[in-house]
mmCIF file of C-alpha atoms and ligand atoms in Angstrom:
data_model
loop_
_atom_site.group_PDB
_atom_site.id
_atom_site.type_symbol
_atom_site.label_atom_id
_atom_site.label_comp_id
_atom_site.label_asym_id
_atom_site.label_seq_id
_atom_site.Cartn_x
_atom_site.Cartn_y
_atom_site.Cartn_z
ATOM 1 C CA MET A 178 214.945 93.667 215.244
ATOM 2 C CA ASN A 179 214.858 95.375 211.867
ATOM 3 C CA TYR A 180 212.609 93.211 209.704
ATOM 4 C CA ARG A 181 214.135 94.340 206.479
ATOM 5 C CA ILE A 182 212.604 92.524 203.546
ATOM 6 C CA SER A 183 214.903 91.683 200.664
ATOM 7 C CA ARG A 184 214.865 94.015 197.694
ATOM 8 C CA GLN A 185 213.434 91.267 195.462
ATOM 9 C CA ALA A 186 210.626 90.246 197.812
ATOM 10 C CA GLY A 187 209.886 93.842 198.812
ATOM 11 C CA SER A 188 209.193 94.755 195.197
ATOM 12 C CA LEU A 189 206.427 92.149 194.802
ATOM 13 C CA SER A 190 202.714 92.887 194.705
ATOM 14 C CA PRO A 191 200.533 90.140 196.181
ATOM 15 C CA SER A 192 198.282 88.358 193.683
ATOM 16 C CA LEU A 193 195.141 90.477 193.157
ATOM 17 C CA THR A 194 193.233 87.568 191.632
ATOM 18 C CA LEU A 195 193.746 85.511 194.772
ATOM 19 C CA ALA A 196 192.764 88.532 196.922
ATOM 20 C CA ILE A 197 189.473 89.049 195.032
ATOM 21 C CA ASP A 198 188.731 85.348 195.235
ATOM 22 C CA ALA A 199 189.329 85.467 199.010
ATOM 23 C CA LYS A 200 187.021 88.503 199.422
ATOM 24 C CA ALA A 201 184.251 86.821 197.404
ATOM 25 C CA LYS A 202 184.624 83.608 199.408
ATOM 26 C CA GLN A 203 184.454 85.568 202.661
ATOM 27 C CA MET A 204 181.249 87.314 201.527
ATOM 28 C CA LYS A 205 179.801 83.914 200.620
ATOM 29 C CA ALA A 206 180.763 82.572 204.054
ATOM 30 C CA GLU A 207 178.842 85.500 205.551
ATOM 31 C CA GLY A 208 175.781 84.183 203.750
ATOM 32 C CA LEU A 209 175.788 86.696 200.869
ATOM 33 C CA ASP A 210 174.775 85.497 197.418
ATOM 34 C CA VAL A 211 177.948 86.244 195.454
ATOM 35 C CA VAL A 212 178.475 85.252 191.814
ATOM 36 C CA GLY A 213 182.142 84.534 191.159
ATOM 37 C CA PHE A 214 183.644 85.377 187.758
ATOM 38 C CA GLY A 215 187.078 85.511 189.341
ATOM 39 C CA ALA A 216 188.062 81.849 189.228
ATOM 40 C CA GLY A 217 191.178 80.890 187.344
ATOM 41 C CA GLU A 218 190.323 77.206 187.505
ATOM 42 C CA PRO A 219 187.915 74.786 185.819
ATOM 43 C CA ASP A 220 184.632 74.134 187.651
ATOM 44 C CA PHE A 221 184.720 70.451 186.640
ATOM 45 C CA ASP A 222 185.993 67.647 188.858
ATOM 46 C CA THR A 223 189.239 65.791 188.096
ATOM 47 C CA PRO A 224 188.305 62.723 185.951
ATOM 48 C CA GLN A 225 187.776 59.637 188.111
ATOM 49 C CA HIS A 226 190.452 57.408 186.541
ATOM 50 C CA ILE A 227 193.094 60.013 187.430
ATOM 51 C CA LYS A 228 191.968 60.139 191.050
ATOM 52 C CA ASP A 229 191.897 56.329 191.136
ATOM 53 C CA ALA A 230 195.493 56.089 189.912
ATOM 54 C CA ALA A 231 196.703 58.472 192.638
ATOM 55 C CA ALA A 232 194.648 56.687 195.308
ATOM 56 C CA ARG A 233 196.076 53.348 194.196
ATOM 57 C CA ALA A 234 199.628 54.724 194.366
ATOM 58 C CA LEU A 235 198.936 56.008 197.867
ATOM 59 C CA ALA A 236 197.470 52.667 198.956
ATOM 60 C CA GLU A 237 200.453 50.828 197.488
ATOM 61 C CA GLY A 238 202.868 52.933 199.521
ATOM 62 C CA PHE A 239 204.196 55.194 196.753
ATOM 63 C CA THR A 240 204.746 57.863 199.369
ATOM 64 C CA LYS A 241 208.478 58.553 199.392
ATOM 65 C CA TYR A 242 210.851 60.994 197.684
ATOM 66 C CA THR A 243 211.114 60.643 193.925
ATOM 67 C CA PRO A 244 213.832 62.080 191.656
ATOM 68 C CA SER A 245 213.625 65.894 191.910
ATOM 69 C CA SER A 246 212.778 66.214 188.207
ATOM 70 C CA GLY A 247 209.943 63.676 188.476
ATOM 71 C CA ILE A 248 209.526 59.924 188.003
ATOM 72 C CA VAL A 249 210.877 58.466 184.750
ATOM 73 C CA GLU A 250 207.474 57.000 183.869
ATOM 74 C CA LEU A 251 205.883 60.473 183.918
ATOM 75 C CA ARG A 252 208.736 62.182 182.081
ATOM 76 C CA GLN A 253 208.444 59.531 179.379
ATOM 77 C CA ALA A 254 204.671 60.032 179.175
ATOM 78 C CA ILE A 255 205.279 63.786 178.818
ATOM 79 C CA ALA A 256 207.891 63.253 176.078
ATOM 80 C CA GLU A 257 205.327 61.059 174.263
ATOM 81 C CA LYS A 258 202.646 63.732 174.695
ATOM 82 C CA PHE A 259 204.901 66.311 173.020
ATOM 83 C CA LYS A 260 205.552 63.875 170.152
ATOM 84 C CA ARG A 261 201.860 63.003 169.753
ATOM 85 C CA ASP A 262 200.270 66.449 170.192
ATOM 86 C CA ASN A 263 202.985 68.824 169.017
ATOM 87 C CA GLY A 264 205.311 66.784 166.794
ATOM 88 C CA LEU A 265 208.188 67.666 169.136
ATOM 89 C CA SER A 266 211.002 65.289 170.056
ATOM 90 C CA TYR A 267 212.339 65.689 173.584
ATOM 91 C CA LYS A 268 214.508 63.298 175.553
ATOM 92 C CA PRO A 269 213.067 62.532 178.994
ATOM 93 C CA SER A 270 216.176 64.308 180.377
ATOM 94 C CA GLN A 271 214.865 67.548 178.852
ATOM 95 C CA VAL A 272 211.586 67.212 180.723
ATOM 96 C CA ILE A 273 211.236 68.484 184.313
ATOM 97 C CA VAL A 274 208.102 67.936 186.387
ATOM 98 C CA SER A 275 207.415 70.736 188.878
ATOM 99 C CA CYS A 276 204.846 71.708 191.510
ATOM 100 C CA GLY A 277 202.484 73.364 189.020
ATOM 101 C CA GLY A 278 202.817 75.187 185.739
ATOM 102 C CA LYS A 279 203.369 78.346 187.767
ATOM 103 C CA HIS A 280 206.363 76.710 189.418
ATOM 104 C CA SER A 281 207.695 75.682 185.999
ATOM 105 C CA CYS A 282 207.464 79.306 184.812
ATOM 106 C CA PHE A 283 209.177 80.484 187.991
ATOM 107 C CA ASN A 284 211.999 77.968 187.573
ATOM 108 C CA ALA A 285 212.428 78.885 183.910
ATOM 109 C CA VAL A 286 212.877 82.548 184.840
ATOM 110 C CA MET A 287 215.171 81.733 187.780
ATOM 111 C CA ALA A 288 217.351 79.492 185.625
ATOM 112 C CA THR A 289 217.823 82.026 182.820
ATOM 113 C CA CYS A 290 217.484 85.592 184.143
ATOM 114 C CA GLN A 291 219.622 87.766 186.394
ATOM 115 C CA ALA A 292 220.199 91.422 187.280
ATOM 116 C CA GLY A 293 220.766 93.472 184.142
ATOM 117 C CA ASP A 294 218.635 91.189 181.959
ATOM 118 C CA GLU A 295 215.389 92.326 180.344
ATOM 119 C CA VAL A 296 212.316 90.189 179.766
ATOM 120 C CA VAL A 297 209.747 91.205 177.153
ATOM 121 C CA ILE A 298 206.170 90.625 178.332
ATOM 122 C CA PRO A 299 203.167 91.596 176.192
ATOM 123 C CA ALA A 300 200.284 93.114 178.211
ATOM 124 C CA PRO A 301 197.645 92.107 179.185
ATOM 125 C CA TYR A 302 199.826 89.481 180.874
ATOM 126 C CA TRP A 303 199.322 86.733 183.418
ATOM 127 C CA LEU A 304 199.963 88.685 186.589
ATOM 128 C CA SER A 305 202.716 86.428 187.921
ATOM 129 C CA TYR A 306 205.138 86.895 185.008
ATOM 130 C CA PRO A 307 206.476 90.373 185.897
ATOM 131 C CA GLU A 308 206.718 89.431 189.575
ATOM 132 C CA MET A 309 208.776 86.333 188.739
ATOM 133 C CA VAL A 310 211.096 88.451 186.621
ATOM 134 C CA LYS A 311 211.517 90.949 189.482
ATOM 135 C CA LEU A 312 212.244 88.105 191.907
ATOM 136 C CA ALA A 313 215.075 87.000 189.617
ATOM 137 C CA GLY A 314 216.443 90.562 189.818
ATOM 138 C CA ALA A 315 215.776 91.154 186.111
ATOM 139 C CA THR A 316 213.635 93.879 184.524
ATOM 140 C CA PRO A 317 210.218 93.307 182.936
ATOM 141 C CA VAL A 318 209.757 95.230 179.675
ATOM 142 C CA VAL A 319 205.996 95.417 179.173
ATOM 143 C CA VAL A 320 204.653 95.886 175.638
ATOM 144 C CA PRO A 321 201.012 97.006 175.778
ATOM 145 C CA THR A 322 198.442 95.722 173.313
ATOM 146 C CA THR A 323 194.707 96.516 173.011
ATOM 147 C CA ASP A 324 191.484 94.870 171.915
ATOM 148 C CA ALA A 325 191.815 96.672 168.556
ATOM 149 C CA THR A 326 194.437 94.041 167.631
ATOM 150 C CA GLU A 327 192.854 91.214 169.668
ATOM 151 C CA PHE A 328 195.599 91.811 172.258
ATOM 152 C CA LYS A 329 198.245 90.444 169.905
ATOM 153 C CA ILE A 330 201.835 91.617 169.776
ATOM 154 C CA THR A 331 203.258 91.882 166.249
ATOM 155 C CA PRO A 332 206.777 90.852 165.167
ATOM 156 C CA GLU A 333 207.531 94.567 164.648
ATOM 157 C CA MET A 334 206.491 95.417 168.209
ATOM 158 C CA LEU A 335 208.587 92.539 169.535
ATOM 159 C CA MET A 336 211.579 93.573 167.452
ATOM 160 C CA ALA A 337 211.312 97.144 168.752
ATOM 161 C CA ALA A 338 211.243 95.944 172.393
ATOM 162 C CA ILE A 339 214.341 93.747 172.068
ATOM 163 C CA THR A 340 217.678 95.242 173.179
ATOM 164 C CA PRO A 341 221.105 93.650 173.666
ATOM 165 C CA ARG A 342 219.980 92.971 177.259
ATOM 166 C CA THR A 343 216.879 90.974 176.310
ATOM 167 C CA ARG A 344 217.097 87.443 177.624
ATOM 168 C CA LEU A 345 213.546 86.154 177.421
ATOM 169 C CA PHE A 346 210.250 86.757 175.653
ATOM 170 C CA ILE A 347 207.191 85.448 177.500
ATOM 171 C CA LEU A 348 204.476 84.125 175.236
ATOM 172 C CA ASN A 349 201.150 82.737 176.485
ATOM 173 C CA SER A 350 198.763 81.412 173.850
ATOM 174 C CA PRO A 351 195.904 80.775 174.495
ATOM 175 C CA SER A 352 196.184 83.628 176.952
ATOM 176 C CA ASN A 353 195.178 84.262 180.494
ATOM 177 C CA PRO A 354 193.604 86.865 180.912
ATOM 178 C CA THR A 355 192.361 87.643 177.370
ATOM 179 C CA GLY A 356 191.781 84.204 175.807
ATOM 180 C CA THR A 357 193.700 85.417 172.763
ATOM 181 C CA THR A 358 195.001 82.565 170.657
ATOM 182 C CA TYR A 359 197.653 83.252 168.032
ATOM 183 C CA SER A 360 197.531 81.529 164.649
ATOM 184 C CA ALA A 361 200.404 79.294 163.560
ATOM 185 C CA GLU A 362 201.544 81.966 161.123
ATOM 186 C CA GLU A 363 201.624 84.667 163.798
ATOM 187 C CA LEU A 364 203.488 82.409 166.203
ATOM 188 C CA LYS A 365 206.070 81.472 163.628
ATOM 189 C CA ALA A 366 206.730 85.134 162.853
ATOM 190 C CA LEU A 367 207.261 85.908 166.564
ATOM 191 C CA GLY A 368 209.463 82.820 166.917
ATOM 192 C CA ASP A 369 211.496 83.904 163.876
ATOM 193 C CA VAL A 370 212.273 87.228 165.572
ATOM 194 C CA CYS A 371 213.522 85.440 168.688
ATOM 195 C CA VAL A 372 215.641 82.986 166.704
ATOM 196 C CA GLN A 373 217.090 85.822 164.658
ATOM 197 C CA ARG A 374 217.877 87.969 167.726
ATOM 198 C CA ASP A 375 218.901 84.967 169.852
ATOM 199 C CA VAL A 376 216.278 85.570 172.538
ATOM 200 C CA LEU A 377 214.800 82.685 174.526
ATOM 201 C CA ILE A 378 211.039 82.157 174.434
ATOM 202 C CA LEU A 379 209.177 81.081 177.533
ATOM 203 C CA SER A 380 206.076 79.604 175.912
ATOM 204 C CA ASP A 381 203.335 78.952 178.460
ATOM 205 C CA GLU A 382 200.969 76.550 176.694
ATOM 206 C CA ILE A 383 198.876 75.491 179.677
ATOM 207 C CA TYR A 384 195.600 76.258 177.802
ATOM 208 C CA GLU A 385 196.605 74.234 174.729
ATOM 209 C CA LYS A 386 193.519 72.007 174.838
ATOM 210 C CA LEU A 387 190.998 74.803 175.433
ATOM 211 C CA VAL A 388 190.415 76.302 171.979
ATOM 212 C CA TYR A 389 187.141 77.043 170.151
ATOM 213 C CA ASP A 390 185.691 77.889 166.745
ATOM 214 C CA GLY A 391 187.991 75.397 165.040
ATOM 215 C CA ALA A 392 191.111 77.198 166.278
ATOM 216 C CA GLU A 393 194.136 74.934 166.570
ATOM 217 C CA HIS A 394 196.899 75.263 169.100
ATOM 218 C CA VAL A 395 200.388 75.099 167.614
ATOM 219 C CA SER A 396 203.544 75.223 169.699
ATOM 220 C CA VAL A 397 206.050 77.923 168.787
ATOM 221 C CA ALA A 398 208.753 75.290 169.366
ATOM 222 C CA SER A 399 207.449 73.152 166.522
ATOM 223 C CA PHE A 400 208.399 75.280 163.496
ATOM 224 C CA SER A 401 212.051 74.225 163.256
ATOM 225 C CA GLN A 402 214.898 72.818 165.327
ATOM 226 C CA ALA A 403 216.095 76.404 165.841
ATOM 227 C CA HIS A 404 212.687 77.385 167.250
ATOM 228 C CA GLN A 405 212.748 74.410 169.594
ATOM 229 C CA ASP A 406 216.315 75.262 170.659
ATOM 230 C CA HIS A 407 215.133 78.770 171.609
ATOM 231 C CA THR A 408 212.045 77.677 173.525
ATOM 232 C CA ILE A 409 211.307 76.735 177.119
ATOM 233 C CA LEU A 410 207.924 75.097 176.833
ATOM 234 C CA VAL A 411 205.755 75.209 179.958
ATOM 235 C CA HIS A 412 202.731 73.013 180.399
ATOM 236 C CA GLY A 413 200.684 71.371 183.111
ATOM 237 C CA PHE A 414 197.677 69.399 184.248
ATOM 238 C CA ALA A 415 195.663 72.152 185.942
ATOM 239 C CA LYS A 416 193.493 73.283 183.038
ATOM 240 C CA ALA A 417 193.051 70.288 180.704
ATOM 241 C CA TYR A 418 192.510 67.789 183.545
ATOM 242 C CA SER A 419 191.138 70.113 186.202
ATOM 243 C CA MET A 420 193.987 69.296 188.573
ATOM 244 C CA THR A 421 194.703 72.760 190.008
ATOM 245 C CA GLY A 422 195.011 71.557 193.596
ATOM 246 C CA TRP A 423 197.350 68.703 192.717
ATOM 247 C CA ARG A 424 200.197 71.144 192.105
ATOM 248 C CA LEU A 425 201.784 69.503 189.095
ATOM 249 C CA GLY A 426 203.191 71.060 185.953
ATOM 250 C CA TYR A 427 206.113 70.510 183.637
ATOM 251 C CA MET A 428 208.531 72.041 181.192
ATOM 252 C CA ALA A 429 210.580 70.850 178.265
ATOM 253 C CA ALA A 430 213.715 72.813 177.565
ATOM 254 C CA PRO A 431 217.160 72.702 175.972
ATOM 255 C CA GLU A 432 219.357 70.399 178.048
ATOM 256 C CA PRO A 433 221.479 73.021 179.895
ATOM 257 C CA ILE A 434 218.324 74.822 181.059
ATOM 258 C CA ALA A 435 216.636 71.571 182.122
ATOM 259 C CA LYS A 436 219.750 70.726 184.112
ATOM 260 C CA ALA A 437 219.753 74.104 185.863
ATOM 261 C CA VAL A 438 216.047 73.796 186.695
ATOM 262 C CA ASP A 439 216.629 70.329 188.120
ATOM 263 C CA ALA A 440 219.348 71.799 190.375
ATOM 264 C CA ILE A 441 217.030 74.616 191.511
ATOM 265 C CA GLN A 442 214.316 72.108 192.394
ATOM 266 C CA SER A 443 216.718 69.792 194.153
ATOM 267 C CA HIS A 444 217.518 72.663 196.549
ATOM 268 C CA SER A 445 214.033 74.105 196.952
ATOM 269 C CA THR A 446 211.020 71.832 196.525
ATOM 270 C CA SER A 447 212.818 68.498 195.962
ATOM 271 C CA ASN A 448 210.302 66.414 194.019
ATOM 272 C CA PRO A 449 206.692 67.086 193.103
ATOM 273 C CA THR A 450 204.312 64.955 195.220
ATOM 274 C CA SER A 451 204.948 61.259 194.563
ATOM 275 C CA PHE A 452 201.411 59.852 194.297
ATOM 276 C CA ALA A 453 200.166 62.917 192.409
ATOM 277 C CA GLN A 454 202.713 62.056 189.710
ATOM 278 C CA LYS A 455 201.074 58.626 189.306
ATOM 279 C CA GLY A 456 197.759 60.379 188.763
ATOM 280 C CA ALA A 457 199.437 62.533 186.133
ATOM 281 C CA VAL A 458 200.676 59.453 184.272
ATOM 282 C CA ALA A 459 197.063 58.255 184.136
ATOM 283 C CA ALA A 460 195.987 61.705 182.906
ATOM 284 C CA LEU A 461 198.389 61.649 179.946
ATOM 285 C CA THR A 462 198.074 57.968 179.018
ATOM 286 C CA GLY A 463 194.370 57.393 179.802
ATOM 287 C CA PRO A 464 191.192 58.341 177.919
ATOM 288 C CA GLN A 465 190.847 62.012 176.923
ATOM 289 C CA ASP A 466 187.100 62.040 176.218
ATOM 290 C CA HIS A 467 186.246 64.291 179.189
ATOM 291 C CA LEU A 468 187.725 67.134 177.150
ATOM 292 C CA LYS A 469 185.015 66.922 174.502
ATOM 293 C CA THR A 470 182.296 67.402 177.111
ATOM 294 C CA TRP A 471 184.145 70.255 178.818
ATOM 295 C CA LEU A 472 184.883 72.023 175.537
ATOM 296 C CA ALA A 473 181.263 71.815 174.438
ATOM 297 C CA GLU A 474 180.192 73.324 177.745
ATOM 298 C CA TYR A 475 182.862 76.085 177.733
ATOM 299 C CA SER A 476 182.019 76.872 174.145
ATOM 300 C CA LYS A 477 178.318 77.344 174.943
ATOM 301 C CA ARG A 478 179.082 79.598 177.921
ATOM 302 C CA ARG A 479 181.584 81.611 175.944
ATOM 303 C CA SER A 480 179.152 82.357 173.104
ATOM 304 C CA TYR A 481 176.444 83.318 175.555
ATOM 305 C CA ALA A 482 178.682 85.569 177.672
ATOM 306 C CA HIS A 483 180.280 87.184 174.651
ATOM 307 C CA GLN A 484 176.912 88.068 173.160
ATOM 308 C CA ARG A 485 175.536 89.365 176.483
ATOM 309 C CA LEU A 486 178.613 91.529 177.169
ATOM 310 C CA ASN A 487 178.501 93.154 173.742
ATOM 311 C CA ALA A 488 174.816 93.967 174.216
ATOM 312 C CA MET A 489 175.585 96.040 177.326
ATOM 313 C CA PRO A 490 175.777 99.809 176.794
ATOM 314 C CA GLY A 491 179.368 101.088 176.820
ATOM 315 C CA VAL A 492 180.881 97.592 176.896
ATOM 316 C CA SER A 493 182.685 95.862 174.051
ATOM 317 C CA CYS A 494 184.304 92.473 174.061
ATOM 318 C CA VAL A 495 186.388 90.599 171.492
ATOM 319 C CA ASN A 496 185.509 86.945 171.108
ATOM 320 C CA ALA A 497 188.685 85.196 172.186
ATOM 321 C CA LYS A 498 189.360 81.756 170.758
ATOM 322 C CA GLY A 499 190.882 80.056 173.787
ATOM 323 C CA ALA A 500 191.180 79.468 177.555
ATOM 324 C CA PHE A 501 188.055 80.257 179.645
ATOM 325 C CA TYR A 502 188.190 84.030 179.893
ATOM 326 C CA LEU A 503 186.649 87.043 178.233
ATOM 327 C CA PHE A 504 188.230 90.468 178.620
ATOM 328 C CA PRO A 505 185.584 93.155 178.030
ATOM 329 C CA ASN A 506 186.537 96.800 177.513
ATOM 330 C CA ILE A 507 184.846 99.079 180.088
ATOM 331 C CA SER A 508 186.746 102.294 179.344
ATOM 332 C CA ARG A 509 183.624 104.108 178.116
ATOM 333 C CA LEU A 510 181.885 103.683 181.467
ATOM 334 C CA GLY A 511 184.071 106.210 183.270
ATOM 335 C CA LEU A 512 185.465 104.021 186.053
ATOM 336 C CA LYS A 513 188.939 102.593 186.348
ATOM 337 C CA SER A 514 188.988 98.816 186.646
ATOM 338 C CA THR A 515 189.751 98.626 190.375
ATOM 339 C CA GLU A 516 186.873 100.906 191.355
ATOM 340 C CA PHE A 517 184.611 99.230 188.831
ATOM 341 C CA CYS A 518 185.230 95.791 190.331
ATOM 342 C CA ALA A 519 185.063 97.000 193.944
ATOM 343 C CA ARG A 520 181.668 98.614 193.326
ATOM 344 C CA LEU A 521 180.448 95.656 191.283
ATOM 345 C CA LEU A 522 181.220 93.386 194.204
ATOM 346 C CA GLU A 523 179.713 95.742 196.825
ATOM 347 C CA GLN A 524 176.564 96.738 194.939
ATOM 348 C CA GLU A 525 175.765 93.698 192.818
ATOM 349 C CA ARG A 526 177.731 90.912 194.517
ATOM 350 C CA VAL A 527 179.600 89.907 191.409
ATOM 351 C CA ALA A 528 183.314 89.152 191.648
ATOM 352 C CA ALA A 529 185.414 89.918 188.556
ATOM 353 C CA VAL A 530 189.106 90.724 188.343
ATOM 354 C CA PRO A 531 190.121 94.310 187.439
ATOM 355 C CA GLY A 532 192.228 94.516 184.285
ATOM 356 C CA ILE A 533 194.870 96.537 186.119
ATOM 357 C CA ALA A 534 196.017 93.248 187.699
ATOM 358 C CA PHE A 535 197.044 92.186 184.192
ATOM 359 C CA GLY A 536 198.495 95.534 183.172
ATOM 360 C CA ALA A 537 195.341 96.746 181.350
ATOM 361 C CA ASP A 538 193.176 99.187 183.331
ATOM 362 C CA ASP A 539 190.470 99.595 180.646
ATOM 363 C CA TYR A 540 189.194 96.038 181.032
ATOM 364 C CA LEU A 541 187.954 93.344 183.393
ATOM 365 C CA ARG A 542 188.505 89.634 183.322
ATOM 366 C CA ILE A 543 185.437 87.440 183.305
ATOM 367 C CA SER A 544 186.057 83.737 183.845
ATOM 368 C CA TYR A 545 183.363 81.469 182.422
ATOM 369 C CA ALA A 546 184.666 78.464 184.335
ATOM 370 C CA THR A 547 181.416 78.491 186.273
ATOM 371 C CA SER A 548 177.930 77.111 185.656
ATOM 372 C CA MET A 549 175.567 78.542 183.034
ATOM 373 C CA VAL A 550 173.122 79.421 185.827
ATOM 374 C CA ASN A 551 175.823 81.494 187.541
ATOM 375 C CA ILE A 552 176.854 83.089 184.275
ATOM 376 C CA GLN A 553 173.275 84.151 183.533
ATOM 377 C CA LYS A 554 172.741 85.514 187.019
ATOM 378 C CA GLY A 555 176.125 87.262 187.123
ATOM 379 C CA LEU A 556 175.670 88.878 183.713
ATOM 380 C CA ASP A 557 172.163 90.076 184.642
ATOM 381 C CA ARG A 558 173.698 91.811 187.634
ATOM 382 C CA LEU A 559 176.628 93.170 185.637
ATOM 383 C CA GLU A 560 174.183 94.552 183.096
ATOM 384 C CA HIS A 561 172.175 96.223 185.861
ATOM 385 C CA PHE A 562 175.378 97.820 187.172
ATOM 386 C CA VAL A 563 176.542 98.912 183.724
ATOM 387 C CA ARG A 564 173.146 100.470 182.930
ATOM 388 C CA SER A 565 173.300 102.457 186.181
ATOM 389 C CA LEU A 566 176.697 103.836 185.107
ATOM 390 C CA ALA A 567 175.716 104.520 181.519
ATOM 391 C CA LYS A 568 172.764 106.714 182.542
HETATM 392 C C1 LIG B 83 196.661 78.282 185.477
HETATM 393 C C2 LIG B 83 197.887 78.811 184.773
HETATM 394 C C3 LIG B 83 199.152 78.204 184.889
HETATM 395 C C4 LIG B 83 199.474 77.001 185.725
HETATM 396 O O1 LIG B 83 198.831 76.833 186.877
HETATM 397 P P1 LIG B 83 199.283 75.694 187.887
HETATM 398 O O2 LIG B 83 198.096 75.528 188.755
HETATM 399 O O3 LIG B 83 200.474 76.231 188.602
HETATM 400 O O4 LIG B 83 199.633 74.474 187.090
HETATM 401 C C5 LIG B 83 200.195 78.713 184.159
HETATM 402 N N1 LIG B 83 200.044 79.771 183.359
HETATM 403 C C6 LIG B 83 198.869 80.376 183.214
HETATM 404 C C7 LIG B 83 198.775 81.510 182.281
HETATM 405 C C8 LIG B 83 197.748 79.931 183.927
HETATM 406 O O5 LIG B 83 196.575 80.580 183.802
#
């Protein structure tokens, strides 16, 4: 048998973040004292009332297929969330619940992109975006940015990357991996370019609630009806409610796109897990006070880590306003990011993700979604490693 792999699947690179996480976990299992800065998930538990709602649904026998786009109750709660938090009006029919925000992004790309299409992706990017675009048979057009501009793409850079083939612009603010959070003004200017050139925006707003220093998240869809009509808004429960393992996310999109995504789901995953959806209703309609505690904690860790990183010789780090990542520049230390992280893990037992995974080889990604004790210990070790290189 010739096990030929399809062109689309054959072109994929497996997720490096998941690989590093697996290596660190394996070292831990072998009894080694590894500090993990690799995590892309909150270290807090899912709030109890959300777990209770799912457990109740399970106990009450809510264990069967649901509509493929999600239960009406949840889609309504999501439409209300968009109204309340973002001033956006969506009909429940424009809202599709999926098996994670990642799945929503995937479906958005599948529903809109095909061979011959180009998708503009600013780098550093979330590592799954280009792979999703390749799976759809379309071509990622990566626009590099650096820490000198806080990893922000300008309207001019976006304009220059758009061609008659451009179908989609992928925007992620606050960003994974850099934490960069665009201001309302900057977002509007990028949105204006897309409206003017008739390019769709895939706006991944999963980190909406995780912003610091008084920064405010604004949705690019909220500036005008035209902006909303050009936007596929992706969101989820993973980050703001620490529900990564529940596999639930959602999108709101113009009706024809929502319809296409519903069809894709109906033939692939069917519905997102029934009782998990009941937990999600509780997440959106219940108390939100856990966020205050989490934000205070993240904020403390972020300030500490930022200050420590900048005090290391040869390292510089912009203080990002969102998510739970810092993205220090290591280019002056003479190692490319992959070797840097491999040696850091071997020699100092600290797991961080090399920037190359996000299209930026001069950096590493440090997640501060881990305890202050771990952060202190991990940064002590990183500093020891950096000093050995800087000598
Ligand atoms: C975590 C994350 C998501 C969504 O994750 P799910 O677990 O699939 O909900 C989407 N986009 C980015 C940039 C993320 O970091």
